[in-house]
Coordinates of C-alpha atoms in Angstrom, one line a residue:
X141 CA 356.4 75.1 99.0
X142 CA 357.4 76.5 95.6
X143 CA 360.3 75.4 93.7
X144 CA 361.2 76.9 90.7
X145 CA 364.5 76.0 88.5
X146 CA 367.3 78.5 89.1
X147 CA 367.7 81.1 86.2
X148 CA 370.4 81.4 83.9
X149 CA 370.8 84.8 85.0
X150 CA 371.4 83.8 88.6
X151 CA 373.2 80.8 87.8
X152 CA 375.8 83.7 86.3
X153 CA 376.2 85.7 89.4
X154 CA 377.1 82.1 91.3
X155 CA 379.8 81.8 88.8
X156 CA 381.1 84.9 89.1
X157 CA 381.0 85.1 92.8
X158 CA 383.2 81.7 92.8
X159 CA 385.5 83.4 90.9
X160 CA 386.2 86.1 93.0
X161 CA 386.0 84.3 96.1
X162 CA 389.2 84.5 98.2
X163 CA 389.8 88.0 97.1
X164 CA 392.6 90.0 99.2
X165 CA 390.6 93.5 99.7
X166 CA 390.6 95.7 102.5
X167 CA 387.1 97.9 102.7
X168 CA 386.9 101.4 103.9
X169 CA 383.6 102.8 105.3
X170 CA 383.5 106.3 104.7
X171 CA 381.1 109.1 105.5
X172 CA 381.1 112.3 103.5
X173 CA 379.0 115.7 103.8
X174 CA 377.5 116.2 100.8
X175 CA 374.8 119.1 101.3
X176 CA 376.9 121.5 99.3
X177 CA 377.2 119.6 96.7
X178 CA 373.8 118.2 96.1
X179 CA 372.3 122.4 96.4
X180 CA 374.8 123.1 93.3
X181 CA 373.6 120.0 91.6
X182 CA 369.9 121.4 92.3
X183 CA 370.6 124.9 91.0
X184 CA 372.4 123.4 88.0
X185 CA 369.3 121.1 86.9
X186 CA 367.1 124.2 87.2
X187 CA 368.9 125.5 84.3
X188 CA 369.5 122.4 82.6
X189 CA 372.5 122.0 83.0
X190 CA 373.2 119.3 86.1
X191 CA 372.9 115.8 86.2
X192 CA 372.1 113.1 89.2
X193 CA 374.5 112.5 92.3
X194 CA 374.8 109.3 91.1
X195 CA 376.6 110.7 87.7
X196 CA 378.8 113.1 89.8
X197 CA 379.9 110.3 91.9
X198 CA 381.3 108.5 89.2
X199 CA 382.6 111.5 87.8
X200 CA 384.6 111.8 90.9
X201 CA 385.9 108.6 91.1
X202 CA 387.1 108.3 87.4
X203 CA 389.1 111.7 88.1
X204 CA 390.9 110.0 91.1
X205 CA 391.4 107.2 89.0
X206 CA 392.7 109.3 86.4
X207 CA 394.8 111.3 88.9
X208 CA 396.2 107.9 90.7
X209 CA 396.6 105.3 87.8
X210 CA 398.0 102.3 89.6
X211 CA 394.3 102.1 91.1
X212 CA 393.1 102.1 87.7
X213 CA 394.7 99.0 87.2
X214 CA 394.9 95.3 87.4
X215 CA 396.7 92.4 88.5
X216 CA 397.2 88.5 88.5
X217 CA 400.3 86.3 89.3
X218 CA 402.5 87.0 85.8
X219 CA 401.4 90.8 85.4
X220 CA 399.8 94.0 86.1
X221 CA 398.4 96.3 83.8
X222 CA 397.3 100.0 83.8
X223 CA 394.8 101.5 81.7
X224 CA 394.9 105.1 80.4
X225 CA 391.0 105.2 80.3
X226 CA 389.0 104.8 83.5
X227 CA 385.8 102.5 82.4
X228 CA 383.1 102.0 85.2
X229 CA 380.7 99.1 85.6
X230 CA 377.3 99.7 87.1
X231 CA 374.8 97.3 87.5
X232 CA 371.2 98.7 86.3
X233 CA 367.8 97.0 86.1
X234 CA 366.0 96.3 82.9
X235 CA 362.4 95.4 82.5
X236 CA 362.1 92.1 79.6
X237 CA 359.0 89.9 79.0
X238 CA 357.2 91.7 82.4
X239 CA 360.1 90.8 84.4
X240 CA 363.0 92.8 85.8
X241 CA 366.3 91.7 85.2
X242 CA 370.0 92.7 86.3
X243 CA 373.0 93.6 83.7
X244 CA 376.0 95.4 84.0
X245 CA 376.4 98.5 81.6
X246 CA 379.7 99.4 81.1
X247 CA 380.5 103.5 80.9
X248 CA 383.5 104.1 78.8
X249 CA 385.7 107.1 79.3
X250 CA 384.1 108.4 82.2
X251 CA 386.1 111.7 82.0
X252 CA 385.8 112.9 78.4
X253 CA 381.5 112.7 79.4
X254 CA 379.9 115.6 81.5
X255 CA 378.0 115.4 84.0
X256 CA 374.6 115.7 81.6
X257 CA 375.9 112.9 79.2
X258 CA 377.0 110.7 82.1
X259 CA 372.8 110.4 83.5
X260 CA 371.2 110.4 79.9
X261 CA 373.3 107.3 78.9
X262 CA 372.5 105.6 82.6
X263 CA 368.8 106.4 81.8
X264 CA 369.1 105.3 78.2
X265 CA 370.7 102.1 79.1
X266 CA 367.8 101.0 80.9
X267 CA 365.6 100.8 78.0
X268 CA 368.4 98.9 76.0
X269 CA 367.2 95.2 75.6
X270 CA 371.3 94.0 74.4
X271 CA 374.1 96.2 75.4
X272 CA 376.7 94.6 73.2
X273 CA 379.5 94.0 75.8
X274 CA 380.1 90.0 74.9
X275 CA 378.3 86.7 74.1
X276 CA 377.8 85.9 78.1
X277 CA 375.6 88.9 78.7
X278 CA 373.1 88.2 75.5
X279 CA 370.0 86.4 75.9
X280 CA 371.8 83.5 73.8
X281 CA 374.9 83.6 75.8
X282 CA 372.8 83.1 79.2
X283 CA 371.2 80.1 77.4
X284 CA 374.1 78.7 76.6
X285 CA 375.5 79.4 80.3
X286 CA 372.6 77.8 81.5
X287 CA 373.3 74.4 79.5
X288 CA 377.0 74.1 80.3
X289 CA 378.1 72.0 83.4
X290 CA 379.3 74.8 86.1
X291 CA 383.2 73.2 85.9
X292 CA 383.3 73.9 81.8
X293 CA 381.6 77.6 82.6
X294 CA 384.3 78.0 85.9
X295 CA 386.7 77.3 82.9
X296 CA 385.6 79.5 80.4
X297 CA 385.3 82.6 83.0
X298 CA 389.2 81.9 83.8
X299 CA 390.0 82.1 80.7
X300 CA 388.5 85.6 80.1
X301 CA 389.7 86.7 83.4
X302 CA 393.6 85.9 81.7
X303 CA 393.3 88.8 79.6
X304 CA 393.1 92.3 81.1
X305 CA 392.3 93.8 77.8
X306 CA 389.4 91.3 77.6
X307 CA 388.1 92.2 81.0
X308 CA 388.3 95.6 80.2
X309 CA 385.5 95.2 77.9
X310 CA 383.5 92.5 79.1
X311 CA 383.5 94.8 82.2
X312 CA 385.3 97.7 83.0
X313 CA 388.5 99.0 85.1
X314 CA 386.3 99.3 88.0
X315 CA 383.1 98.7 89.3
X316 CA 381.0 100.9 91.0
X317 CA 377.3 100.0 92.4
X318 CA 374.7 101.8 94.2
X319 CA 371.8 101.4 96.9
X320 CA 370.4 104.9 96.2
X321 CA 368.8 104.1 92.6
X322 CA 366.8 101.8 94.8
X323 CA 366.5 102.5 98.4
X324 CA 366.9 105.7 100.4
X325 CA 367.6 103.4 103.6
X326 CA 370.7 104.3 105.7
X327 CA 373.6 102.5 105.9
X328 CA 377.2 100.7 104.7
X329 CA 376.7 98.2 101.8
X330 CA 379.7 95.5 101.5
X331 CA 379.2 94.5 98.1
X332 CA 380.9 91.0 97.2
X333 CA 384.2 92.1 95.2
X334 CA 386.9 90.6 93.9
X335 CA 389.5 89.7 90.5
X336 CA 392.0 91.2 89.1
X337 CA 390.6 94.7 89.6
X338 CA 392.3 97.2 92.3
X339 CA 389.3 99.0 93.4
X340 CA 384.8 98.8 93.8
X341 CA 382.8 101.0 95.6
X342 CA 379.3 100.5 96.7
X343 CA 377.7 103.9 97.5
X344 CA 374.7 104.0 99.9
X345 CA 372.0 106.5 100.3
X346 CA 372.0 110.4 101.2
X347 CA 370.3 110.9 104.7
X348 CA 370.1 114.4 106.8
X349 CA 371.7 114.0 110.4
X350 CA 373.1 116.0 112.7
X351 CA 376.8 116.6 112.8
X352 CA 379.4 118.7 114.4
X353 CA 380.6 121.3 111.9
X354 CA 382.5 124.4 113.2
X355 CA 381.9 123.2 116.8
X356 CA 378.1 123.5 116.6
X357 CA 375.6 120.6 116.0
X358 CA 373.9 121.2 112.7
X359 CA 371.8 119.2 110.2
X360 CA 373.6 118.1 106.9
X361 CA 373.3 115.9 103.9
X362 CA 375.8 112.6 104.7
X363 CA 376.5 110.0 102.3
X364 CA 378.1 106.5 103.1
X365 CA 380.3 105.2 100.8
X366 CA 382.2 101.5 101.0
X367 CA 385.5 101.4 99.2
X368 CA 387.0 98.4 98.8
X369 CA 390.9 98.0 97.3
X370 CA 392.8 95.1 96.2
X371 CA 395.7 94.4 98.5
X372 CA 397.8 92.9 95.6
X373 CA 397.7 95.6 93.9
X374 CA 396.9 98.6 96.8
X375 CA 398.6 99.5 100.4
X376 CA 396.9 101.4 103.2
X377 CA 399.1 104.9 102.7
X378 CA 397.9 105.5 98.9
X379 CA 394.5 104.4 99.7
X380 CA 394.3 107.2 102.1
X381 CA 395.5 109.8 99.2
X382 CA 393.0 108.6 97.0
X383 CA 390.4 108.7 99.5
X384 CA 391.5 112.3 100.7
X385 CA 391.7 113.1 97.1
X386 CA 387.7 111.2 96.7
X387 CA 386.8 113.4 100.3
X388 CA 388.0 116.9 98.2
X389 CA 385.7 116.4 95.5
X390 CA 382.7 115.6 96.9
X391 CA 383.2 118.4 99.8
X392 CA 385.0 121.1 98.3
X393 CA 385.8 121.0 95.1
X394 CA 383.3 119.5 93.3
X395 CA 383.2 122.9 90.7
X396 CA 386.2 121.2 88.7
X397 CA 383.8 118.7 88.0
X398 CA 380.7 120.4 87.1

């Protein structure tokens, strides 16, 4: 048996997953075809000009955020507040001392970037050793997490979490997270989510499978994608616009994006 002491970085996903705890989402598991889409992303990188699927998805879902604002949005008991710029959240991995750690990099303005910028600053921000988003995600604010008692951290996180404005940039309007960077396994992921936040999505690996298209069984590129929405803030009926709205993109019009 090994026992090791539990790392500060650890110890501040616990804390965080505490605080969302008793959450009131509603997930969607959705399946999209994306074969037409990923052959223009192919032909566009040949001329250096594409970026990754991973950068088009968040494209996407910053311009339905864009295009339906109250799911750019957050909410507690006193108030709700929208946000006129749709920031995403992404967890990456970053190599430090020969270990590899998690952080959350925090892309602001998703919609002014293309497609191009969108995947050089992912890439970039894997090299980054400090991203600058607040004390708690430094090396000194994890060793300062690390010697508080959990109550006085539980405290501190609430307090953040009062400000929308402050959660904004600690962390973004919406988070977004991916099993594809990592794993070309089929599948749903249902990521733990919660806070003030109306929306996540976890977005799973491309596979080929067959599928009825035009009444004949063919062999296409499918996608699963988990969206999760706030109920506080979201109701079933706009959650299906904004998904038919997500669906368009990645199926048909994914030009206006390019």
């Amino acid at each position: 048996m090994i026992q090791r002491r539990t790392t500060a970085n650890r110890k501040l996903s616990m804390y965080g997953f505490d605080l969302v705890s008793g959450s009131h989402n509603f997930f969607a598991l959705l399946e999209f075809d994306i074969t037409d889409l990923r052959t223009i992303l192919r032909e566009r990188r040949i001329i250096g000009e594409g970026g990754s699927l991973f950068a088009f998805m968040l494209k996407a879902i910053g311009r339905c955020l864009e295009e339906f604002p109250e799911f750019n949005s957050m909410i507690d008991i006193r108030k709700t507040t929208s946000f006129d710029e749709v920031d995403i959240s992404i967890p990456i991995e970053v190599r430090r001392d020969g270990e590899i750690h998690n952080k959350q990099y925090v892309i602001r303005n998703v919609n002014a970037k293309s497609l191009k910028e969108i995947t050089g600053e992912i890439d970039s921000s894997k090299h980054d050793e400090e991203d600058g988003k607040g004390l708690v995600f430094t090396a000194a604010g994890q060793r300062l997490i690390d010697a508080l008692p959990g109550k006085l951290v539980l405290w501190f996180f609430r307090f953040l979490l009062k400000s929308h404005a402050r959660v904004k940039k600690l962390s973004g309007t919406v988070f977004v997270t991916s099993v594809s960077m990592f794993s070309n396994a089929p599948g749903f992921i249902i990521p733990f989510a919660g806070g003030p936040k109306a929306a996540a999505f976890a977005i799973g690996s491309a596979v080929k499978k067959p599928v009825v298209k035009d009444d004949e069984i063919v062999i296409r590129e499918m996608i699963n994608i988990t969206a999760i929405f706030n109920h506080d803030l979201i109701d079933g009926a706009p959650a299906a616009r904004f998904i038919n709205r997500f669906r368009r993109y990645l199926e048909k019009d994914f030009d206006r994006l390019m």
